Amino acid sequence: MRRAVCPGSFDPIHNGHVEIIARASNLFDEVIVAVSTNYAKKYRFEPDERLEMVRETIGGLRGVSVEPMGVGLLADFCKLHGADAIVKGLRSTVDYQYETPMAVMNRHLTGVETVFLAADNRYTHLSSSLLKEVQSLGGDVADYLPRTVLKRLRNASQEP
Ligand code: PNS
């Protein structure tokens, strides 16, 4: 039984994340999507809402579950959940440079390996922050966001 963790803050989850999680679920028997919260960061959505959106979006994927990661180390979360690997998507060499020191550190901490999946061409330009900015300024981002996320963003922008 091979188990992987797909970590992220998912503020909010977008179709690039969904594609990586779906591909991870083809490679591993079980995938835990870990929704992190870093209290030094300012999020658009509360932790519960980010978790809910991820659950609503990928709830139907076989072998995939969603858990809050809290504020601790990702390596400890992996150890606690018996994960063999962390799966991350790489959009560019910038991601590679950012991610490799963490991959080496996570392996040092608990022996957990990191598996990188090259992002699909359709999504290499996506980030949650870019999508939030474009949506908040009236741009159409419907191609890139799960329906539940789009609905929540639209509702939020209609609030006074
Ligand atoms: O979606 P994000 O914000 O880029 O996700 C980043 C995440 C959650 C993968 C990263 O911040 C993380 O691993 N946080 C947990 C804290 C931790 O383990 N830090 C040391 C990394 S070696």
Coordinates of N, CA and C and ligand atoms in Angstrom, one line a residue:
M1 N 0.8 -1.2 0.0 CA 0.0 0.0 0.0 C 0.9 1.3 0.0
R2 N 0.8 2.0 -1.1 CA 1.6 3.2 -1.2 C 0.7 4.5 -0.9
R3 N 1.2 5.3 0.0 CA 0.4 6.5 0.4 C 1.2 7.8 0.1
A4 N 0.5 8.8 -0.5 CA 1.2 10.0 -0.7 C 0.4 11.2 -0.1
V5 N 1.1 12.3 0.1 CA 0.5 13.5 0.6 C 0.6 14.6 -0.4
C6 N -0.5 15.3 -0.8 CA -0.4 16.5 -1.6 C -0.7 17.7 -0.7
P7 N 0.4 18.4 -0.4 CA 0.1 19.5 0.6 C -0.1 20.9 -0.2
G8 N -0.7 21.8 0.5 CA -0.8 23.1 0.0 C -1.8 24.0 0.9
S9 N -1.8 25.3 0.6 CA -2.7 26.1 1.4 C -4.1 26.2 0.6
F10 N -4.1 26.0 -0.7 CA -5.3 25.9 -1.4 C -6.2 27.1 -1.2
D11 N -5.7 28.3 -1.4 CA -6.4 29.5 -1.1 C -6.8 30.3 -2.4
P12 N -7.6 29.8 -3.3 CA -8.4 28.5 -3.2 C -7.8 27.5 -4.1
I13 N -8.3 26.2 -4.0 CA -7.9 25.2 -4.9 C -8.3 25.6 -6.4
H14 N -7.4 25.3 -7.3 CA -7.8 25.6 -8.7 C -7.5 24.3 -9.6
N15 N -7.8 24.4 -10.9 CA -7.8 23.2 -11.7 C -6.4 22.6 -11.9
G16 N -5.4 23.5 -11.7 CA -4.0 23.0 -11.8 C -3.7 22.0 -10.6
H17 N -4.2 22.4 -9.4 CA -4.1 21.5 -8.3 C -4.8 20.2 -8.5
V18 N -6.1 20.4 -9.0 CA -6.9 19.2 -9.2 C -6.3 18.2 -10.1
E19 N -5.6 18.7 -11.2 CA -5.0 17.8 -12.1 C -3.8 17.0 -11.5
I20 N -3.0 17.7 -10.7 CA -1.9 17.1 -10.0 C -2.4 16.0 -9.0
I21 N -3.5 16.4 -8.3 CA -4.0 15.4 -7.3 C -4.6 14.2 -8.0
A22 N -5.3 14.4 -9.1 CA -5.8 13.3 -9.9 C -4.7 12.4 -10.4
R23 N -3.6 13.0 -10.9 CA -2.5 12.2 -11.4 C -1.8 11.4 -10.3
A24 N -1.7 12.1 -9.1 CA -1.1 11.4 -7.9 C -1.9 10.2 -7.6
S25 N -3.3 10.3 -7.7 CA -4.1 9.2 -7.3 C -4.0 8.0 -8.3
N26 N -3.5 8.3 -9.5 CA -3.2 7.2 -10.4 C -1.9 6.5 -10.1
L27 N -1.0 7.2 -9.4 CA 0.3 6.6 -9.0 C 0.3 5.9 -7.7
F28 N -0.5 6.4 -6.8 CA -0.5 5.9 -5.4 C -1.8 5.2 -5.0
D29 N -1.8 4.3 -4.1 CA -3.1 3.7 -3.6 C -3.9 4.6 -2.9
E30 N -3.3 5.5 -2.1 CA -4.0 6.5 -1.3 C -3.3 7.8 -1.4
V31 N -4.1 8.9 -1.5 CA -3.6 10.2 -1.5 C -4.3 11.0 -0.4
I32 N -3.5 11.7 0.4 CA -4.1 12.6 1.4 C -3.8 14.0 1.0
V33 N -4.8 14.8 0.7 CA -4.6 16.2 0.4 C -4.6 16.9 1.7
A34 N -3.4 17.6 2.0 CA -3.2 18.2 3.3 C -3.3 19.7 3.2
V35 N -4.3 20.3 3.9 CA -4.6 21.7 3.7 C -3.9 22.5 4.9
S36 N -2.9 23.2 4.5 CA -2.0 23.8 5.5 C -2.5 25.2 5.9
T37 N -2.1 25.7 7.1 CA -2.4 27.0 7.5 C -1.1 27.6 8.1
N38 N -0.6 28.7 7.6 CA 0.6 29.4 8.1 C 0.0 30.7 8.7
Y39 N 0.1 30.8 10.0 CA -0.6 32.0 10.6 C 0.2 33.3 10.3
A40 N 1.4 33.2 9.7 CA 2.1 34.5 9.3 C 1.5 35.0 8.0
K41 N 0.7 34.1 7.3 CA 0.2 34.5 6.0 C -1.2 35.0 6.1
K42 N -1.6 35.9 5.1 CA -3.0 36.4 5.1 C -3.7 35.6 4.0
Y43 N -4.8 34.9 4.4 CA -5.5 34.1 3.4 C -6.8 34.8 3.0
R44 N -7.3 34.5 1.8 CA -8.6 35.1 1.4 C -9.7 34.3 2.0
F45 N -9.5 32.9 2.2 CA -10.5 32.1 2.8 C -10.0 31.5 4.1
E46 N -10.9 31.3 5.0 CA -10.6 30.7 6.4 C -10.2 29.3 6.2
P47 N -9.5 28.7 7.1 CA -9.0 27.3 7.0 C -10.2 26.3 6.7
D48 N -11.3 26.5 7.4 CA -12.5 25.6 7.2 C -13.0 25.7 5.8
E49 N -13.0 26.9 5.3 CA -13.6 27.1 4.0 C -12.7 26.5 2.9
R50 N -11.4 26.7 3.1 CA -10.4 26.1 2.1 C -10.5 24.6 2.1
L51 N -10.7 24.0 3.3 CA -10.9 22.5 3.5 C -12.1 22.1 2.8
E52 N -13.2 22.8 3.0 CA -14.5 22.5 2.4 C -14.5 22.5 0.9
M53 N -13.8 23.6 0.4 CA -13.7 23.7 -1.1 C -13.0 22.5 -1.7
V54 N -11.9 22.1 -1.0 CA -11.1 21.0 -1.5 C -11.9 19.7 -1.5
R55 N -12.6 19.6 -0.4 CA -13.5 18.3 -0.2 C -14.6 18.3 -1.3
E56 N -15.2 19.5 -1.5 CA -16.3 19.5 -2.5 C -15.8 19.3 -3.9
T57 N -14.5 19.7 -4.2 CA -14.0 19.6 -5.5 C -13.5 18.2 -5.8
I58 N -12.7 17.6 -4.9 CA -12.1 16.3 -5.2 C -12.7 15.1 -4.5
G59 N -13.8 15.4 -3.8 CA -14.5 14.3 -3.1 C -14.8 13.0 -3.8
G60 N -15.0 13.1 -5.1 CA -15.3 12.0 -5.9 C -14.1 11.1 -6.4
L61 N -12.9 11.6 -6.1 CA -11.7 10.9 -6.6 C -11.4 9.6 -5.7
R62 N -11.3 8.5 -6.4 CA -11.0 7.3 -5.7 C -9.7 7.3 -4.9
G63 N -9.7 6.9 -3.6 CA -8.5 6.8 -2.9 C -8.0 8.1 -2.4
V64 N -8.7 9.2 -2.5 CA -8.3 10.5 -2.1 C -9.1 11.0 -0.9
S65 N -8.4 11.5 0.1 CA -9.0 12.1 1.3 C -8.4 13.4 1.5
V66 N -9.1 14.2 2.4 CA -8.7 15.6 2.6 C -8.6 15.8 4.1
E67 N -7.4 16.3 4.6 CA -7.2 16.5 6.0 C -6.6 17.9 6.3
P68 N -7.0 18.5 7.4 CA -6.3 19.8 7.7 C -4.9 19.4 8.2
M69 N -3.9 20.2 7.8 CA -2.5 19.9 8.2 C -2.1 20.7 9.4
G70 N -2.9 21.8 9.7 CA -2.5 22.6 10.8 C -1.3 23.4 10.6
V71 N -0.5 23.6 11.7 CA 0.6 24.6 11.6 C 2.0 23.9 11.7
G72 N 2.0 22.5 11.9 CA 3.3 21.9 12.1 C 4.1 21.6 10.8
L73 N 5.1 20.7 11.0 CA 5.9 20.4 9.9 C 5.2 19.4 9.0
L74 N 5.4 19.6 7.7 CA 4.8 18.7 6.7 C 5.4 17.3 6.9
A75 N 6.7 17.2 7.2 CA 7.4 15.9 7.4 C 6.8 15.2 8.6
D76 N 6.4 15.9 9.6 CA 5.7 15.2 10.8 C 4.3 14.7 10.4
F77 N 3.6 15.5 9.6 CA 2.3 15.1 9.1 C 2.4 13.8 8.3
C78 N 3.4 13.8 7.5 CA 3.6 12.6 6.6 C 3.9 11.3 7.5
K79 N 4.8 11.5 8.5 CA 5.1 10.4 9.4 C 3.9 9.9 10.2
L80 N 3.1 10.9 10.7 CA 1.9 10.6 11.5 C 0.9 9.8 10.6
H81 N 0.9 10.1 9.3 CA -0.1 9.4 8.4 C 0.5 8.3 7.6
G82 N 1.7 7.9 8.0 CA 2.3 6.8 7.3 C 2.5 7.0 5.8
A83 N 2.8 8.2 5.4 CA 3.0 8.5 3.9 C 4.4 8.2 3.5
D84 N 4.5 7.6 2.3 CA 5.8 7.3 1.6 C 6.3 8.5 0.9
A85 N 5.4 9.3 0.4 CA 5.9 10.4 -0.5 C 5.0 11.6 -0.4
I86 N 5.6 12.7 -0.8 CA 4.9 14.0 -0.9 C 4.9 14.2 -2.4
V87 N 3.7 14.6 -2.9 CA 3.6 14.9 -4.4 C 3.4 16.4 -4.6
K88 N 4.2 17.0 -5.5 CA 4.0 18.4 -5.8 C 4.1 18.6 -7.3
G89 N 3.4 19.6 -7.8 CA 3.4 19.9 -9.2 C 4.5 21.0 -9.4
L90 N 5.2 20.9 -10.5 CA 6.2 21.9 -10.9 C 5.7 22.6 -12.2
R91 N 5.5 23.9 -12.1 CA 5.1 24.7 -13.2 C 6.3 25.2 -14.0
S92 N 7.4 25.4 -13.4 CA 8.6 26.1 -14.0 C 9.8 25.8 -13.2
T93 N 11.0 26.3 -13.7 CA 12.2 26.2 -13.0 C 12.2 27.0 -11.7
V94 N 11.4 28.0 -11.7 CA 11.2 28.8 -10.4 C 10.6 27.9 -9.3
D95 N 9.6 27.1 -9.7 CA 9.1 26.2 -8.7 C 10.1 25.2 -8.3
Y96 N 10.9 24.7 -9.3 CA 11.9 23.7 -9.0 C 12.9 24.2 -8.0
Q97 N 13.3 25.5 -8.2 CA 14.3 26.1 -7.3 C 13.8 26.3 -5.9
Y98 N 12.5 26.6 -5.8 CA 11.8 26.8 -4.5 C 11.6 25.5 -3.8
E99 N 11.2 24.5 -4.6 CA 10.8 23.2 -4.0 C 11.9 22.3 -3.6
T100 N 13.1 22.3 -4.3 CA 14.1 21.3 -4.0 C 14.7 21.4 -2.6
P101 N 15.0 22.6 -2.1 CA 15.5 22.6 -0.7 C 14.5 22.0 0.3
M102 N 13.2 22.2 0.0 CA 12.2 21.7 1.0 C 12.2 20.1 0.8
A103 N 12.3 19.7 -0.4 CA 12.3 18.2 -0.7 C 13.5 17.6 0.1
V104 N 14.7 18.2 0.0 CA 15.9 17.6 0.6 C 15.7 17.7 2.2
M105 N 15.1 18.8 2.7 CA 14.9 18.9 4.1 C 13.9 17.9 4.6
N106 N 12.8 17.8 3.9 CA 11.8 16.8 4.3 C 12.3 15.4 4.4
R107 N 13.2 15.1 3.4 CA 13.8 13.7 3.4 C 14.8 13.6 4.6
H108 N 15.5 14.7 4.9 CA 16.4 14.6 6.0 C 15.6 14.4 7.3
L109 N 14.5 15.1 7.4 CA 13.7 15.1 8.7 C 13.1 13.7 9.0
T110 N 12.5 13.1 8.0 CA 11.8 11.8 8.3 C 12.0 10.7 7.2
G111 N 12.8 11.0 6.2 CA 13.0 10.1 5.2 C 12.0 10.1 4.1
V112 N 11.0 11.0 4.2 CA 9.9 11.0 3.2 C 10.4 11.6 1.9
E113 N 10.1 10.9 0.8 CA 10.6 11.3 -0.5 C 9.6 12.3 -1.1
T114 N 10.1 13.2 -2.0 CA 9.2 14.1 -2.7 C 9.2 13.7 -4.2
V115 N 8.0 13.6 -4.8 CA 7.8 13.2 -6.2 C 7.3 14.5 -6.9
F116 N 8.0 14.9 -7.9 CA 7.5 16.1 -8.7 C 6.8 15.7 -9.9
L117 N 5.7 16.2 -10.2 CA 5.0 16.0 -11.4 C 5.0 17.3 -12.2
A118 N 5.4 17.2 -13.5 CA 5.4 18.4 -14.4 C 3.9 18.8 -14.6
A119 N 3.7 20.1 -14.4 CA 2.3 20.6 -14.6 C 1.9 20.5 -16.0
D120 N 0.6 20.2 -16.2 CA 0.1 20.2 -17.6 C 0.2 21.6 -18.2
N121 N 0.5 21.6 -19.5 CA 0.6 22.9 -20.3 C -0.5 23.8 -20.1
R122 N -1.7 23.3 -19.9 CA -2.9 24.1 -19.7 C -2.9 24.9 -18.4
Y123 N -2.0 24.5 -17.5 CA -2.1 25.1 -16.1 C -0.8 25.7 -15.7
T124 N 0.3 25.8 -16.5 CA 1.6 26.2 -16.0 C 1.5 27.7 -15.6
H125 N 0.6 28.5 -16.1 CA 0.5 29.9 -15.8 C -0.4 30.2 -14.5
L126 N -0.9 29.1 -13.9 CA -1.9 29.4 -12.9 C -1.3 29.5 -11.5
S127 N -1.8 30.4 -10.7 CA -1.6 30.4 -9.2 C -2.8 30.9 -8.6
S128 N -3.0 30.5 -7.3 CA -4.2 31.0 -6.6 C -4.3 32.5 -6.6
S129 N -3.1 33.1 -6.3 CA -3.1 34.6 -6.2 C -3.4 35.2 -7.5
L130 N -2.9 34.7 -8.6 CA -3.2 35.3 -9.9 C -4.7 35.2 -10.2
L131 N -5.3 34.0 -9.9 CA -6.7 33.8 -10.2 C -7.6 34.7 -9.3
K132 N -7.2 34.9 -8.1 CA -8.0 35.8 -7.2 C -7.9 37.2 -7.7
E133 N -6.7 37.6 -8.1 CA -6.6 39.0 -8.6 C -7.5 39.3 -9.8
V134 N -7.3 38.4 -10.8 CA -8.1 38.5 -12.1 C -9.6 38.5 -11.8
Q135 N -10.0 37.6 -10.9 CA -11.5 37.5 -10.6 C -11.9 38.7 -9.9
S136 N -11.1 39.2 -9.0 CA -11.6 40.4 -8.2 C -11.7 41.7 -9.1
L137 N -11.0 41.7 -10.2 CA -11.0 42.8 -11.1 C -12.0 42.6 -12.3
G138 N -12.8 41.5 -12.2 CA -13.8 41.3 -13.2 C -13.5 40.4 -14.3
G139 N -12.3 39.8 -14.3 CA -11.9 38.9 -15.4 C -12.5 37.5 -15.3
D140 N -12.6 36.9 -16.4 CA -13.3 35.6 -16.5 C -12.3 34.5 -16.2
V141 N -12.4 33.8 -15.1 CA -11.5 32.7 -14.7 C -12.2 31.4 -14.6
A142 N -13.4 31.3 -15.2 CA -14.2 30.1 -15.0 C -13.6 28.9 -15.6
D143 N -12.7 29.0 -16.6 CA -12.0 27.8 -17.1 C -11.0 27.2 -16.1
Y144 N -10.7 27.9 -15.1 CA -9.6 27.5 -14.2 C -10.0 27.1 -12.8
L145 N -11.2 27.4 -12.5 CA -11.6 27.1 -11.1 C -12.8 26.1 -11.0
P146 N -12.7 25.3 -10.0 CA -13.9 24.4 -9.7 C -15.1 25.3 -9.4
R147 N -16.3 24.7 -9.8 CA -17.5 25.5 -9.7 C -17.8 26.0 -8.3
T148 N -17.5 25.2 -7.2 CA -17.8 25.7 -5.9 C -16.9 26.9 -5.5
V149 N -15.7 26.9 -6.0 CA -14.8 28.0 -5.7 C -15.3 29.3 -6.4
L150 N -15.6 29.1 -7.7 CA -16.1 30.3 -8.5 C -17.3 30.9 -7.8
K151 N -18.2 30.0 -7.3 CA -19.5 30.5 -6.7 C -19.1 31.3 -5.4
R152 N -18.2 30.8 -4.6 CA -17.8 31.5 -3.4 C -17.1 32.8 -3.7
L153 N -16.3 32.8 -4.7 CA -15.6 34.1 -5.0 C -16.6 35.1 -5.5
R154 N -17.5 34.6 -6.4 CA -18.5 35.6 -6.9 C -19.4 36.1 -5.8
N155 N -19.8 35.2 -4.8 CA -20.6 35.7 -3.7 C -19.9 36.7 -2.9
A156 N -18.6 36.4 -2.6 CA -17.8 37.3 -1.8 C -17.6 38.6 -2.4
S157 N -17.5 38.7 -3.8 CA -17.3 40.0 -4.4 C -18.6 40.8 -4.5
Q158 N -19.8 40.1 -4.2 CA -21.0 40.8 -4.2 C -21.4 41.4 -2.8
E159 N -20.6 40.9 -1.8 CA -20.9 41.4 -0.4 C -20.5 42.8 -0.3
P160 N -21.2 43.6 0.5 CA -20.9 45.0 0.6 C -19.5 45.3 1.2
Ligands
PNS1 O1 0.3 26.2 -1.2 P1 1.5 26.6 -0.5 O2 1.2 27.8 0.4 O3 2.7 26.9 -1.5 O4 1.9 25.3 0.4 C1 3.2 25.3 1.0 C2 3.4 24.1 1.9 C3 2.2 23.9 2.8 C4 3.6 22.9 1.1 C5 4.6 24.5 2.7 O5 4.5 25.7 3.2 C6 4.9 23.5 3.9 O6 5.4 22.5 3.7 N1 4.4 24.0 5.1 C7 4.6 23.2 6.3 C8 5.7 23.7 7.2 C9 7.0 23.0 6.9 O7 7.0 21.8 6.9 N2 8.0 23.8 6.7 C10 9.3 23.3 6.4 C11 9.4 22.8 4.9 S1 10.9 21.9 4.6

